[in-house]
Each structure stands twice: as C-alpha cells, then as structure tokens.
XYZ file of C-alpha atoms in Angstrom:
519
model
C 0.000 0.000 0.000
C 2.978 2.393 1.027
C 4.815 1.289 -2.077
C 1.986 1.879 -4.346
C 1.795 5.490 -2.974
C 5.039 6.214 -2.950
C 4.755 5.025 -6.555
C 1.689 7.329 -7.438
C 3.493 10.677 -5.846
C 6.749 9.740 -7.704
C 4.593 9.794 -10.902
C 3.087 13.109 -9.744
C 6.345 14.572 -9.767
C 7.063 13.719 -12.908
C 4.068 14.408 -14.677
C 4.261 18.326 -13.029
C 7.598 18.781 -13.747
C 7.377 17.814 -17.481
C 4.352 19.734 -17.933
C 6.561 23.078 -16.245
C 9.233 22.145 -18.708
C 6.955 22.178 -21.413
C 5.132 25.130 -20.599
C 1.953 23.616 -19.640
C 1.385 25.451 -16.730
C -2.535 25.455 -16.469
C -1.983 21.558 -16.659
C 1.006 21.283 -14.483
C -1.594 23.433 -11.521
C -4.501 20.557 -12.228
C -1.762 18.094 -11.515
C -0.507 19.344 -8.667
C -4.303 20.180 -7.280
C -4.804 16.269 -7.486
C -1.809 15.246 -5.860
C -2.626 16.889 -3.132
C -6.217 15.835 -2.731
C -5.030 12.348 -3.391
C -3.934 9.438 -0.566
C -0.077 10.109 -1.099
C 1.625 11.838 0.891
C 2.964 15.110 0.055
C 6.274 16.873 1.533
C 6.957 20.555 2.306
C 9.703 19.894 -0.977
C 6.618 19.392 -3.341
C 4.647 22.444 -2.170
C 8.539 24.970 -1.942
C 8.893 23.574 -5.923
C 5.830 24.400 -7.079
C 5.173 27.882 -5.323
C 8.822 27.964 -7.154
C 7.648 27.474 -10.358
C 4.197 29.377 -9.734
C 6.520 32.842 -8.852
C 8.978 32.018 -12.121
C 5.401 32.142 -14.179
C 4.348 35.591 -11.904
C 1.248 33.418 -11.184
C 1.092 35.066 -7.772
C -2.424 34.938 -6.987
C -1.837 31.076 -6.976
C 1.246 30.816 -5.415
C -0.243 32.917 -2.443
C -3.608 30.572 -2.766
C -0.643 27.532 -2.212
C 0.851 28.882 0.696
C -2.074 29.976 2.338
C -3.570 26.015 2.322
C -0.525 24.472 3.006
C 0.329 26.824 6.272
C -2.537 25.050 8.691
C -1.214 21.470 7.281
C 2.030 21.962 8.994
C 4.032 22.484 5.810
C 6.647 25.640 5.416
C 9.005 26.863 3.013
C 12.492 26.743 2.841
C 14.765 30.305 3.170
C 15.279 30.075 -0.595
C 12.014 29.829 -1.841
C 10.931 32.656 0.989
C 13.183 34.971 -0.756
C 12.169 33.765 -4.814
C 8.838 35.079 -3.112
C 9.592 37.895 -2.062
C 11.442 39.161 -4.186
C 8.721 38.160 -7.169
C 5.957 40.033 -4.932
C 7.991 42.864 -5.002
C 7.272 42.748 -8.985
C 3.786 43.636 -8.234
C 3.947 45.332 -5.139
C 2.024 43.218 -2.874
C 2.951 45.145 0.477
C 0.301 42.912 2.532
C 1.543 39.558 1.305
C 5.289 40.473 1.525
C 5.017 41.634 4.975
C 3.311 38.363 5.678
C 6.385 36.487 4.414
C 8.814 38.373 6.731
C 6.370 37.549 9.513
C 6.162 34.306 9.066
C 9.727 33.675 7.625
C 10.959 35.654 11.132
C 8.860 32.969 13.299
C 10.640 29.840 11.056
C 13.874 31.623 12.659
C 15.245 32.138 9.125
C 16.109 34.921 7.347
C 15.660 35.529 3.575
C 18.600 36.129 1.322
C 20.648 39.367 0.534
C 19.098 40.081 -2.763
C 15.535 39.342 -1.470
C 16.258 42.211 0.960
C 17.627 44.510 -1.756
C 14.798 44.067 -4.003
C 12.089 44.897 -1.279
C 14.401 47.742 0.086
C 14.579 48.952 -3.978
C 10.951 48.718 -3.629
C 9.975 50.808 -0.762
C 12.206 53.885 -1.767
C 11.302 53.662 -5.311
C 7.365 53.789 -3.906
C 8.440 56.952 -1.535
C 8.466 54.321 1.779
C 12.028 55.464 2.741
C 11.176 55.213 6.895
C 10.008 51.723 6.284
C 13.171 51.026 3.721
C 15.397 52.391 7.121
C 13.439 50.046 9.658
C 14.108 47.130 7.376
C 17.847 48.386 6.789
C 18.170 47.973 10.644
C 16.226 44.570 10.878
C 18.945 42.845 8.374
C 21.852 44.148 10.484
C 19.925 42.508 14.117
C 18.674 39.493 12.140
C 22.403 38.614 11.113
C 21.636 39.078 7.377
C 24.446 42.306 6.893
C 23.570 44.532 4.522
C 26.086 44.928 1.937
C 27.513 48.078 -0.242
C 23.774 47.535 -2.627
C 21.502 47.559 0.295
C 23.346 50.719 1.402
C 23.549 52.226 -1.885
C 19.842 51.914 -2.272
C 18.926 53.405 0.814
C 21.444 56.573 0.614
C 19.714 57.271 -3.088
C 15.807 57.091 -1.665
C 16.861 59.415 1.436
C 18.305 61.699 -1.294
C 15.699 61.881 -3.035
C 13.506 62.527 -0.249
C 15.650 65.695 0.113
C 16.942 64.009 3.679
C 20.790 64.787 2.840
C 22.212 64.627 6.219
C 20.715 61.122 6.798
C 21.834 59.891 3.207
C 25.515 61.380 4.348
C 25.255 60.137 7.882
C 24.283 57.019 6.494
C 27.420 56.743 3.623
C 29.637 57.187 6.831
C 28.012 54.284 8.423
C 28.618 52.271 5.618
C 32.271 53.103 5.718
C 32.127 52.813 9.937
C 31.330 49.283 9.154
C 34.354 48.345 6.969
C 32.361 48.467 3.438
C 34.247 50.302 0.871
C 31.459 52.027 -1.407
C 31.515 50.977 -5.261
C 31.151 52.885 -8.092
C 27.165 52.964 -7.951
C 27.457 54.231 -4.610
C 29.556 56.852 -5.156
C 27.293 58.212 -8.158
C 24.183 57.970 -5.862
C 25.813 59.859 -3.087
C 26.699 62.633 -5.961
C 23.565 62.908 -8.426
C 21.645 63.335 -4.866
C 23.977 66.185 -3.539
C 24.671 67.711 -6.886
C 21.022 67.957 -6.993
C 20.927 70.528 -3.832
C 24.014 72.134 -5.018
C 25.881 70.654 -2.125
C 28.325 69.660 -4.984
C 31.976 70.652 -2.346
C 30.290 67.964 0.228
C 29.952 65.565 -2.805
C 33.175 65.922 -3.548
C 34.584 65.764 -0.566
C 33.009 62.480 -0.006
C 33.632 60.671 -2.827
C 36.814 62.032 -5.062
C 38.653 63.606 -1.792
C 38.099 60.759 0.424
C 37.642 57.493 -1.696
C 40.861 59.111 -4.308
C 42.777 55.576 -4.765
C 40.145 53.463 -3.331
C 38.039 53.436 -6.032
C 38.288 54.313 -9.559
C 35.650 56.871 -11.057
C 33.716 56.605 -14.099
C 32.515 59.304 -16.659
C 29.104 59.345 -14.582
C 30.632 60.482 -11.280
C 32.968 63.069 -12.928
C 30.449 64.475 -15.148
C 28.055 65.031 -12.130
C 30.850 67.039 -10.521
C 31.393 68.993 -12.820
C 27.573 69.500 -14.131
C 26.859 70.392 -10.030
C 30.012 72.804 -10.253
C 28.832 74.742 -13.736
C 25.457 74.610 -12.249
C 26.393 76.846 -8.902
C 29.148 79.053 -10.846
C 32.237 77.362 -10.153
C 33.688 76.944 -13.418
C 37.380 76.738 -12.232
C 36.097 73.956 -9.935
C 34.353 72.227 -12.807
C 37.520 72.600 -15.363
C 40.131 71.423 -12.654
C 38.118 67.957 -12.026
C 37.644 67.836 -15.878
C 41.763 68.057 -16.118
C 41.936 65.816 -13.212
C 39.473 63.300 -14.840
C 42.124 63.496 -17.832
C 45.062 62.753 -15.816
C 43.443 59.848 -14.003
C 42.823 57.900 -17.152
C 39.258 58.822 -18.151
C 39.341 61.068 -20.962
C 36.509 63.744 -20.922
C 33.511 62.333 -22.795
C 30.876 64.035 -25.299
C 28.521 64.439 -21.762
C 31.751 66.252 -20.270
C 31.953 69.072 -23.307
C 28.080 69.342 -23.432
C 28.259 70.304 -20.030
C 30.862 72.784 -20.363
C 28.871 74.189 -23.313
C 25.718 74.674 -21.799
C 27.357 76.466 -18.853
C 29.638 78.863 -21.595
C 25.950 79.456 -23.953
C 24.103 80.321 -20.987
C 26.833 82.725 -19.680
C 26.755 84.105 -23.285
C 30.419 83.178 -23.283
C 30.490 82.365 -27.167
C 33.970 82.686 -27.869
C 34.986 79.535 -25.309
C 32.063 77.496 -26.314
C 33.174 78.063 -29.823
C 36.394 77.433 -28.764
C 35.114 74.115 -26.963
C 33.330 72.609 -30.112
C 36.983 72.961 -31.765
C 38.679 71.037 -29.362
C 36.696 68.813 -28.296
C 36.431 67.594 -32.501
C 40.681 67.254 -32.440
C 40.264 65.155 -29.255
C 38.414 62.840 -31.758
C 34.669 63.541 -30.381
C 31.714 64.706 -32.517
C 29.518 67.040 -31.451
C 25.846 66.208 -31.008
C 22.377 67.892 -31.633
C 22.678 68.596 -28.241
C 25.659 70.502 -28.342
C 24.788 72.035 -31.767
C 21.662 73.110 -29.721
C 23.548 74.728 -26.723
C 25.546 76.655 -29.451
C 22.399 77.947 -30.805
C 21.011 78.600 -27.668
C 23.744 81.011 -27.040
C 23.658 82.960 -30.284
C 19.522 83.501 -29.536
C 20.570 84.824 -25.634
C 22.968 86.866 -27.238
C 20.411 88.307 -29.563
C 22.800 87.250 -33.003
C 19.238 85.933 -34.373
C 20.945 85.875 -38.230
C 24.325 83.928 -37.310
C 21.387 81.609 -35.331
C 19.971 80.712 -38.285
C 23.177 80.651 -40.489
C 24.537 77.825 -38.246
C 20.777 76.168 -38.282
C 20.774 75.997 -42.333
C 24.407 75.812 -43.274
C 25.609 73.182 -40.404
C 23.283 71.104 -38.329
C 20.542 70.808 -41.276
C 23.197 68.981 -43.557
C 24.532 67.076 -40.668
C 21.286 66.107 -39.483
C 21.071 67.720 -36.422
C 18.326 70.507 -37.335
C 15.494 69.012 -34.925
C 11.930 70.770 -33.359
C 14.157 72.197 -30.744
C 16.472 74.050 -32.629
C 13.253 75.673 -34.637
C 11.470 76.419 -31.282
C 15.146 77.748 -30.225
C 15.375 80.326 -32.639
C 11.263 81.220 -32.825
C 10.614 81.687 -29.221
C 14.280 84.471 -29.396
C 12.372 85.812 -32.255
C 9.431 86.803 -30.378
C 10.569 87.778 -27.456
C 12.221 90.562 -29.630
C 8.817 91.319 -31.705
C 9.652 89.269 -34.732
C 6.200 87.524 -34.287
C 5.934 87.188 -38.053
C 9.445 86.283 -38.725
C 8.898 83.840 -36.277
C 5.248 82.253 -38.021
C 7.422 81.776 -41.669
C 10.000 79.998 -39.565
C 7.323 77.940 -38.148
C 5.734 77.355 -41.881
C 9.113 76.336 -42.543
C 9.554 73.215 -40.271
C 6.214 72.236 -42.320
C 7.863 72.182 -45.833
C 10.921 70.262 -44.598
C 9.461 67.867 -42.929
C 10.176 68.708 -39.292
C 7.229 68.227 -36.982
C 6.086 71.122 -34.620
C 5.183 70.592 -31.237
C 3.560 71.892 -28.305
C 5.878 74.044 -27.197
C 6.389 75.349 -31.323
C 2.197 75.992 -30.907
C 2.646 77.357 -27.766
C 5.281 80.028 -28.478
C 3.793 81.570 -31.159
C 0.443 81.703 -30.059
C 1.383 83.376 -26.262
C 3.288 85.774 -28.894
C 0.320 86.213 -31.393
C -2.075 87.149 -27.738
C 0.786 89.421 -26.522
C 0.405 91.341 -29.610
C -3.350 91.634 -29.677
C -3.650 89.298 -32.821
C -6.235 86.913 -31.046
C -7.383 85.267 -34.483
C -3.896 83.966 -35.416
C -3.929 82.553 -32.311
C -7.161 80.741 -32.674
C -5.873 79.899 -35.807
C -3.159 77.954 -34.665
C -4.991 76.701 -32.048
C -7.434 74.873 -34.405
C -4.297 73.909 -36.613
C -2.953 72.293 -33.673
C -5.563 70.090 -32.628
C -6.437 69.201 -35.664
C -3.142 67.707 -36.138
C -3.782 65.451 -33.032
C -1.549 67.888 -30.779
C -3.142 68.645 -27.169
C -2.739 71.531 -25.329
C -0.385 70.932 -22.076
C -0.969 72.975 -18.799
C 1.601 76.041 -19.974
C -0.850 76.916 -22.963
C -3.782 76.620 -21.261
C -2.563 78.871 -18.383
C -1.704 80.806 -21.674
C -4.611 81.033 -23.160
C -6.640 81.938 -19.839
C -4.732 84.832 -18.468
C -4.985 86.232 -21.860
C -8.513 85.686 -22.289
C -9.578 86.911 -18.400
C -6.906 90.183 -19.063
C -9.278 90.937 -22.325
C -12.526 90.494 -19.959
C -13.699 87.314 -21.788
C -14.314 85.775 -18.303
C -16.562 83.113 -19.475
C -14.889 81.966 -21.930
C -11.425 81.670 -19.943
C -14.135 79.701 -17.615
C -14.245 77.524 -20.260
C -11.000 76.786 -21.409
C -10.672 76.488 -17.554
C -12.523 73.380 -17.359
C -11.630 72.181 -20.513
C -8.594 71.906 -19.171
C -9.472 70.029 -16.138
C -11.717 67.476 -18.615
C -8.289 66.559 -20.274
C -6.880 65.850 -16.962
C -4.670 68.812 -16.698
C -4.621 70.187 -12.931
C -4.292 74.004 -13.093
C -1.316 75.494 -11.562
C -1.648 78.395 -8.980
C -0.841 80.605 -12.075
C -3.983 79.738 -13.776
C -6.057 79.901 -10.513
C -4.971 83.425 -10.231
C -5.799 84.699 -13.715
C -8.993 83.490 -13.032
C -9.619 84.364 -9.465
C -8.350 88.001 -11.136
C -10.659 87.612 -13.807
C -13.846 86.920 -11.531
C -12.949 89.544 -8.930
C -12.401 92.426 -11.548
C -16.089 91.760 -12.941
C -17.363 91.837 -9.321
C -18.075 88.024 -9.249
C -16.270 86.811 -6.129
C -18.200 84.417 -5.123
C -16.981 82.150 -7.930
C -13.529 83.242 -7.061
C -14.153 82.369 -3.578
C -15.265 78.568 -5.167
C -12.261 78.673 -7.160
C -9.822 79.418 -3.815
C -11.317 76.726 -1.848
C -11.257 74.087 -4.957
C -7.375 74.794 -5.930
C -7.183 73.531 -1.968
C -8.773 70.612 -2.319
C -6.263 69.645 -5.284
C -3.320 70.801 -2.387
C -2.694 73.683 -4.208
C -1.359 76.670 -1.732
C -2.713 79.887 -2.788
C 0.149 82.584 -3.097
C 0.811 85.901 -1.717
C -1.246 87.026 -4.815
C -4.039 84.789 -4.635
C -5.064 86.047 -1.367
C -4.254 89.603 -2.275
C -6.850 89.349 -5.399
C -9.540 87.203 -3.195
C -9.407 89.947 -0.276
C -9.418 93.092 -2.856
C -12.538 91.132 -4.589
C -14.546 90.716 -1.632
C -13.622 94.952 0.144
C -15.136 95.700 -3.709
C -18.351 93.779 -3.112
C -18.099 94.836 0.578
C -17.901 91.191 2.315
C -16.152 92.387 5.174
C -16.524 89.583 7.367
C -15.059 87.003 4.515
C -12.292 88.987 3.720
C -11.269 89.370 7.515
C -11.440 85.349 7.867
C -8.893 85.306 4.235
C -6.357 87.649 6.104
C -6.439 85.535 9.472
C -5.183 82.531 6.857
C -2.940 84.858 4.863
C -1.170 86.117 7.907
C -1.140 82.260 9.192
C 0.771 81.369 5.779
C 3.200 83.815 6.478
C 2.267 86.528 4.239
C 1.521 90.034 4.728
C -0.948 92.370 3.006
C -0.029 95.823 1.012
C -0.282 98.760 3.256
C -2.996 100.266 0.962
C -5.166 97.238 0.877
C -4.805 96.677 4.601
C -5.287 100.210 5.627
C -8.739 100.096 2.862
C -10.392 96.733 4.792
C -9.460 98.071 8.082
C -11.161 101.925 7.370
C -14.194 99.879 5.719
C -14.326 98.376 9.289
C -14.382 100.821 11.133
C -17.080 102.478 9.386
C -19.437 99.249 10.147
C -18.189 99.716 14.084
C -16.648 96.998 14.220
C -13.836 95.801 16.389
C -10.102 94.857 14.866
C -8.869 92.354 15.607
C -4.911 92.366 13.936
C -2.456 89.599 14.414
C-alpha cells in the first residue's frame, strides 16, 4: 500500500515537472491540485517547488492561494524559496503579502537572502516608503543578514531623493564605519543626490577627496561634478576635475563638453564654447544635436538671431542635427524681440521640410500672437494644432486663460478652464490666479471664492497674490466679514498684506463699528 503510494506521488512529480518544462502550466496546476487531494503523501519539498515554479510564471495569486492552504497542514518553506517570493511580490507590489512572508519567515527563525532584501528595500524607496526602507535596513543588520555596499547604496539614493541629505551622508559614513568600501554605484548615488541641492563641495569631498585611490571613477561620477560645479558658478572647480578626470585615465567624454557648453551658452560666453566645439572635434569627439543646440542657444541669448539661423541651415541641417528644438530655439528668441511674423514663416518652414512642430512650437507663437493683440492667429493655430492630433499641455492653457480673463472674456477663460481640467490637466496656482483676477475684476467673487477653496482641495497653496486678489474682490463687493477670515489665513501662511489694501479693509471696518482684531 505504502509502495503503491510512494509510486503514485513519484509519478506526480514527474508528470508536473514535465508539464513546467513544457510550458503547460494550467496543466502542471490541475496536476498538482490532485496530488494533493489524493492518498499520497505530500512533503513541504513538493509544495517549496511548485510555489517555485508558480513565482517564475508571476502566477502570484496562486502561489499565495498555495501557501495559504498548506500553512494550517504543517508544511513551510524553505529560506530560498521565501526569498524567490519575495522578491517576485515585489514585482507587483504586494505590500500585505510580503510583509506576511517576513512575519512568518521571522517565526521559522530564518532569514531571507541578501538580494531578497535589496529588491524589497529597492521597492519601498522607489514607492516613496524610505522610513520603512530604514526600519528594514536595521532589521537585516539585528537578524544577522548584513547589509552589503547595494543595500546601502539603495537606501542613501531614496533618502536623497527625499531631500533628507544629512541622513543619506550620515548614512554613507556608516557604511564606511562598518568596513564596506562604497563601489562605483554608490559613489554616483551619493553625488547625483547632492549635486542635486548644489551641495556639490560635500559631494566631492566624499567621494573624489576621500575614496581618491580606493576606487576608480567613471565618466558618470565626474560628469556630475562637474555638471553640479557649472550649475552653482564654479567653473574653475568644474575645469580642474575635468583636467583631473584626464590625468586619471578617463578622458573627458561628449557628456563632459556638453556640459561645459551649456554652462559657456548660458553665460553668453560664445567665444569659449566656440572654442570648446573645436577642441573637443581634435580630441576625436563629434559634437551632437545637443551641443549644436547649446551653441544655438547662445547665439539667440545673445540676440545674433541671423548667425542663429546661419549655423541652423548651413551646419546642423546637412549634418542632421536641425530638430523641433532648434526651430522652437530660434522662434521663441524671435518673439521675445517682436519678430512675431518672422517667427510664423520659420514655423511654416519646419512644415515644408518635414520637421514636426510641437507643443511648445504651438505654444510660443500663439502666447506671442495674444501678446500682440492678434487673437485670431492665435485661434488659428490653435485649431491647426488640434487638428493635427496635438493637445494643449498645462503652460498653454494657463496661456490662453490669463490672456482671455486680461481681455474680460471671463466666461470663456471659464471655459478653457474646465476644458482643461476634462483633459486631466490640474491648473497650476498661475492659472487659478488669472482666473480668481478675472472673476474679482467683474465683481463676481463668489466664484472666485469657489475657485480658492477648490485649488485647496487639489493641495494647491494659494500665493501671496491669490489672497491679495480674493481679499481686494470681496472689500469691492463689501464682504467684510469674509475677507477678515482670508487675512487671518494669509497672515497664518506667512504673508503680509499691502499697506494700501490693509489700511482700505481696516477703514471699511471701522465704518461698520466693528472691532479689529490684527495679528
């Protein structure tokens, strides 16, 4: 009888596990189903290979239907399959099911494996969980499951970019404190987060003045520096680690010169970026569209609109490198110095050669065409727009509203207003206030008053001029009381009312008798 069972779960087993091989999954589950409703006895081995094979084919909902019925019949997994679990849950985010793992996992007295931990740490600072990433950071290290160089690396890059710098820093030293030298993916975490809030000397110091001989840098690290350096002014800084990049072996890569060029087209300093595109073609490296772009950039800041265009048509069009950007470059420098028109042919342009406008290309020239008082070109291009399948993104909108509320054509700003919100655009604070301006100038705050407590409930904070309009609307239409209860929050927020507004609501006052009451 024992024999013949044995027999019968041996064929199990090798019925499932040909079906897995060949892919028949649905059939290999049936199988499996009746083996377990069958006389034979099954092992915890059977149920830790198949939840296996049920993760490997992101069948969770089974493998989590699995474990669940084999828990009260005294089976468990094995460490291994624990982590395979976890760390395919962490695929799909199952939170609930995860932390039932560790639970359970914890009570076995294992622990699940290093890269489990790292993919479930990953997790919970990619999903903005960063306290719970640091609880579970300190659980490996009591549990006797160290976490290594990754685990740390993780963590320091979620505090980042939760903006926590001295924890990411205080945790890079603890790292070090416990005899892990940081790799190259640590270092550029530590950077790209401290670059990012210009604390680019404590980046430095941390990584090329401390780890200098410990570790050897990569483009990505130097290139931060330096980007982080050009970014706060500190070009000497930036062209000293760029030599010093040279002399340690890593030559200064096409991302190293674009750099440099954006900082010298920004500072209008033509002559070195010029300068740059030279040398950095004898050191063997071709300039990009991007750098092309920078160059161009430069020449439209500098107002040299005609050697702009020379360099569009004579060099990056043959070479390729003539894209929407460089157009919407040289168009947007065009209006801003009045050249609307010049501007629209340039635009027409991109049509006959093929080059594809944009929203941005829509957007420039229509805020231009509105700025001018030309309101049918702008419709015009409006239509021409959408009919082309583009949709207009938040900046036009906000566009297109202010302009319409500043020409008294409330309603239909009110319009475009929630047009806007029907395409799933959420207003800005800008576009509250143009309409907020729009509704109080025609002596209709009450829907201003709707529209200040609905850019709340999207956790929008009103600005010093949002409550400025609001409180002007409402001394016009003589709601006293209201406009008292706006200053109590302005004041709260911080800000502070103009002297002639103030000193208007608190005469208006005083003419009703009432007391004031000034915080």
């Amino acid at each position: 009888m024992f024999r013949s069972l044995g027999r019968q779960r041996l064929i199990f087993r090798a019925r499932i596990a040909s079906c897995v091989k060949a892919g028949s999954i649905d059939i290999a589950i049936r199988l499996f189903d009746e083996m377990t409703e069958s006389n034979c006895r099954v092992f915890s081995i059977d149920y830790n290979r198949f939840i296996g094979v049920l993760v490997k084919q992101s069948r969770f909902d089974l493998a989590e239907h699995c474990y669940r019925s084999m828990i009260p019949r005294g089976y468990s997994l094995h460490s291994f399959t624990y982590s395979r679990f976890i760390a395919g849950l962490c695929q799909v985010k199952n939170f609930g099911l995860i932390e039932k793992l560790f639970e359970d996992i914890y009570r076995l007295g294992y622990v699940p494996d290093i890269w489990a931990y790292n993919l479930y740490l990953n997790l919970l600072c990619r999903e903005n969980r960063i306290d719970e990433g640091l609880r579970v950071l300190q659980d490996m290290d009591e549990r006797g499951r160290a976490p290594n160089v990754v685990s740390y690396t993780i963590v320091i890059s979620g505090l980042c970019q939760k903006r926590r710098y001295e924890a990411a820093v205080e945790m890079w030293h603890s790292m070090i404190r416990k005899g892990l030298t940081p790799d190259v993916k640590a270092c550029r975490a530590l950077v790209l987060g401290l670059c990012d809030a210009d604390k680019v000397d404590l980046a430095y110091e941390l990584t090329i003045g401390t780890m200098k001989g410990k570790i050897e840098f990569n483009h990505s690290i130097y290139n931060a520096l330096i980007s982080g350096f050009c970014r706060i002014g500190r070009i000497d800084k930036a062209q000293a680690i760029k030599l010093y990049m040279k002399r340690n072996g890593c030559e200064p890569d096409l991302v190293t010169y674009n750099i440099m060029l954006n900082y010298c087209c920004s500072k209008l300093l033509l002559e070195e970026a010029e300068k740059l595109m030279k040398n950095m073609q004898r050191n063997g490296i071709i300039p990009d569209a991007f750098s092309y772009n920078q160059l161009l950039k430069g020449l439209c800041l500098a107002k040299q609109l005609e050697k702009a265009y020379s360099l569009l048509v004579n060099t990056m069009e043959p070479k390729g490198y003539a894209d929407i950007v460089s157009y919407n470059t040289i168009m947007r420098a065009q209006c801003r110095t009045g050249q609307t028109r010049k501007a629209y042919r340039l635009f027409e342009e991109t049509g006959r050669k093929g080059i594809v406008p944009d929203v941005v290309s829509f957007t420039i020239l229509i805020k231009s065409f509105l700025r001018e008082g030309n309101p049918s070109m702008a419709k015009k291009l409006l239509d021409q727009m959408t009919g082309t399948g583009i949709s207009p993104d938040r900046v036009l909108y906000t566009t297109i509203v202010d302009h319409l509320c500043k020409v008294g054509k409330i309603e239909i700003a009110h319009g475009v207003f929630k047009e806007m919100l029907q395409n799933c655009f959420v207003p800005d604070v800008i576009a509250y206030n143009a309409l907020i301006s729009g509704f109080c100038t025609s002596f209709r705050v009450d829907e201003a008053m709707h529209l200040y407590e609905d850019m709340q409930t999207r956790d929008l904070h009103p600005d010093e001029f949002s409550y400025k309009l609001i409180i002007g609307g409402l001394i016009r239409e003589n709601k006293l009381t209201i406009a008292c209860r706006i200053w109590d929050q302005m004041m709260e927020k911080g800000f502070t009312l103009d002297r002639d507004v103030s000193e208007t609501l608190i005469e208006a006052i005083q003419k009703m008798g009432r007391p004031i009451n000034i915080k």
